[in-house]
Amino acid sequence: MFPNELKYTKTHEWAKMEENTDVVVVGITDHAVKQLGDIAFLELPEAGNKVKKDSPFGAIESIKAVFDLTSPVTGEVIETNQQIVDNLELFEKDPYKQGWMIKIKIENKDEFESLMNASAYESFLKKEEGEH
Amino acid sequence: MPYISNTDEERATMLAELGLNSIEELFKDIPSELMSYSFNLPTGKSELEVRHFVKGLASKNVTDLICFLGGGFYDHFVPAAVGAITSRSEFYTAYTPYQAEVSQGILQSIYEYQSAISLLTEMDITNASLYDGGTAICEAVMMAVRITRRKKIIIDEAVSPIYRKILHSYAANLDFESIDVPVGKDGRADRKIIESELDNNAACLVLQNPNFFGCIDDLTDLADLAHKSGSLVILSTYPISLGVLKSPGEMNVDIATGEGQSLGLGLCFGGPYLGLMTTRSKYVRQMPGRIVGETVDKNGSRGFVLTLQTREQHIRREKATSNICSNEALCALAALVYLTLVGKHGLRELAELCSAKASYARERLLKIPVIKQKFESPIFNEFVLELPIDAEDVVSKLMNKKIMAGLPLGHYYKNMKNCMLVALSEKRTKKEIDFFVESLGEIL
Amino acid sequence: MKLVFEKSISGKRGVRFPECDVPCAGNIPDKLKRKNYAELPEVSELDTMRHFTRLSLHNMGVDTNFYPLGSCTMKYNPKICEEAVLYKGLGDLHPLIPQLPDGNKFTQGALQVLYETSQFLSEITGMAEFTMQPLAGAHGELTGTMMIAAYHASRGQKRKKIIIPDSAHGTNPASAAIAGYEVVSVPSNADGVMDIDEFEKILDKETAAVMLTCPNTLGLFNPQIKKIADKTHEAGSLMYYDGANLNAILGKLKPGDVGFDIVHVNLHKTFGTPHGGGGPGSGPVGVKKNLVDFLPISRVVKKSDKTYALKYNYPSSIGYIAPFYGNFGVILKAYVYILLVGKEGLARIAENSVLNANYIMKKLKSYYHLPYAHTCMHEFVISAVKQKKNGVRAIDIAKRLLDFGFHAPTIYFPLIVDEAIMIEPTETESKQTLDKFIDIMIKIAKEVDENQEIIKTAPHNLGISRLDEVKAAREPKLRWAK
């Protein structure tokens, strides 16, 4: 159900290591997109900003709610996907490819490796649903 | 009590539905030792008695003085149609328009108000109102601090001293560094000092036009200077003056605020008034307060809703752009009706009328040999006279002649004991001005 | 409807000013003048009246419809209160007059209104003294929080956090943050009130104050309130009372007797002043004796000769928080309201508001989920979770109610109840109105099973259908331009 090549967080971000680099691409899962409903605004950091694992790097807003976007890794933002900020529908339709949010040059690859894989994320979601 | 509709019989029926014998049982969660049974208050009175009593209180206040008192709060004419609209209870008994489909009246009026104030100030985006002109400056300063992530605030001392005091109270717990810059000799902002204070710690420069002394200026050069240091410029305005004066937008300021009382609201002993706030499009998400936006319904018809609400306290809680919830919507409606009635050409005419009366009064008053002009800058509708004696004595003596001559400035500016701030509006006639000049001449 | 700007025709005028009767023109140099006229509308007085009268017809108010908006206390506003503001000597009084030499003597009536209203509120809430200056409830919260900071500073302490339950109004944490405090949220327990064990874990020497709404936003009175107050005081901290729900306990309980140190009152909720489509309000703040020194300036005092005066010399005061003496026009309406109602009327208000709320709750509980099935105070919260399972949400129910001539209750608040619908009928509504509302709520519950589409596409009868809030937020259009 969730792309196998990606890693996941408990706060519903996905992360992907660009091949042969120390750059991690970050977005949010289609599960999160569905939960949010109609998205009204996306706030992303500028390139050059430092981000910290488990700290907010931006925010996503529906009409009546705001959620922090949490960074899966520590590092420096090298690129931001301005296209989705201006075209939220694109992001809603394709959160994994065209809907990527930021690229982070990371310091510690272990941080990336320790994230959940697709099946771990899926069972995490099941457990979370069960609690409600 | 007439404001409770249900009869004893109806109450009994309702209690029976609840399976209760008495209303007291509904209060069983309140521990009985905490209940109060005696209140030292008057017993209720009939409407007739209360009306008589309150009219008696009203008559204990002064009503028949000729008003030259301003200081940011002006005695302007209010057309009857303003009250006719704001006293429609479809408007005044409504709450905040959270249910848009049954609140299109108030929503459209706020949208039109936002448009009118944006046009008047030549700024981009206006919010649905703040409490008053003073707290609007505080909100603007906090907004500038958020945008620049800096904490130094530079304030011209010719910004209303009342507003500066409010700002100082607000800032007390927020470790802002605030610098009050003394006004220049001619009554204008002191460029030299301001330039030296504008460094890369400065969040904003706060100015006022016309300033508290009535002096007017073109502040474009200061806005440019502030922008060079990465600071924002906040300009407090007097909306009637914008019928003729260079607008905040033309001066390139970032946030304009103002007191909207002059736009069709009575003086009402200090409130309710109307806090204006307008800014540049790029800062809209940092703006406090409600904002109304245009949209469509399911059939594509135009309609209006509260929008960008994620900035606000009911959603973002401690991270909101402000704690404001209730605003001054009905006062904003009054301002909109007023600006509609006065209109594009009427506002220019009104501003020129105020300015002409002030010029005439100043010219005549300055012909009294012992009176000096305090500042040489041009003025709009208000000016400072330097008298040979304590301004309080002058005001006191003229009160006996039914003239409210102006505001003695010693209370706010220690070195201005002999100075008096005099304001004119379209309501003052030549006859009244002449009488003021004569009477002042007699006592000096 | 067309905007007033779109009705503008060059040359039309809505008001005429007197001819200029002074000889000289203004002396404003050209370089200080604006280039272009402000593009305000050009319409006649009649056009203006029609435009705004028609707008008013597209608006529900308490005078036109039942308005059970929870947390907002939308009660009837007596018309004599509105009239009083128009009396000569009140609505036209310049606020700077008291600052003129001997100025107090020219405003004795207005100062008496301020003084006596503050005395009445002190008596009603069990406080020592009130400031009438805060211009709205949230402004009162900020004023109170500033006084909390000043109080601790006077004791050589800089406490850094304020405890607020998770059911609180958003203004509480927002006000605390603006006064420089960190906000710590306490969860509610299964009974819907603040969890006292969790509370005790958080309460410490860094706690400046505990901010509570009482009864809380679920309409529940916390029977442990005195214990919470005692613990708070033991920790050297202060109790703040958010008066949003004062209507429920008016004339029954004085917050001061429970141990609250600071109280704000929303005159536009409890004391019969109208909400004005969002404002103006008024949020006076009262304090116990140990906090009086910190109240804002100016203050109104009654002298031994029974005259009133404004005083400014209070060195420990937090200073100015408003330009003058508060929203005088609103305060005057509340003053008139208290004079009308009198001491015996206060408890009647609380009793009838609580009875009305419980009556509706009882009648609806077999149709809607009631998350806290307990006697409520002046309001209660039901949840549309049952209906949500069938695809109908709280917002749909709210919109459907509009079709039947009722304003919707508050929805999605408090945040701790899923699909919350918060109903506050107030004391001024009749059993007949409540019965009609109950019938319609039951009818809608049945429609969920029978004709869902009609709910999900509501409203149908208003000349405007459901508005697209997503479009409004995604493509913000916030003003008219030529």
Tab-separated table of C-alpha atoms in Angstrom, chain B residues 37 124 190 202 211 234 245 369 425-426 441:
chain	number	residue	atom	x	y	z
B	37	TYR	CA	-27.396	33.699	48.930
B	124	ASP	CA	-3.180	46.090	-0.064
B	190	ASP	CA	14.066	63.709	13.840
B	202	ALA	CA	15.499	47.210	14.632
B	211	ASN	CA	1.381	63.477	14.378
B	234	ILE	CA	4.311	51.283	11.035
B	245	LEU	CA	-2.969	63.854	2.627
B	369	PRO	CA	0.652	89.095	20.217
B	425	SER	CA	-13.542	69.958	12.567
B	426	GLU	CA	-16.161	70.798	9.947
B	441	GLY	CA	-7.468	87.453	23.705
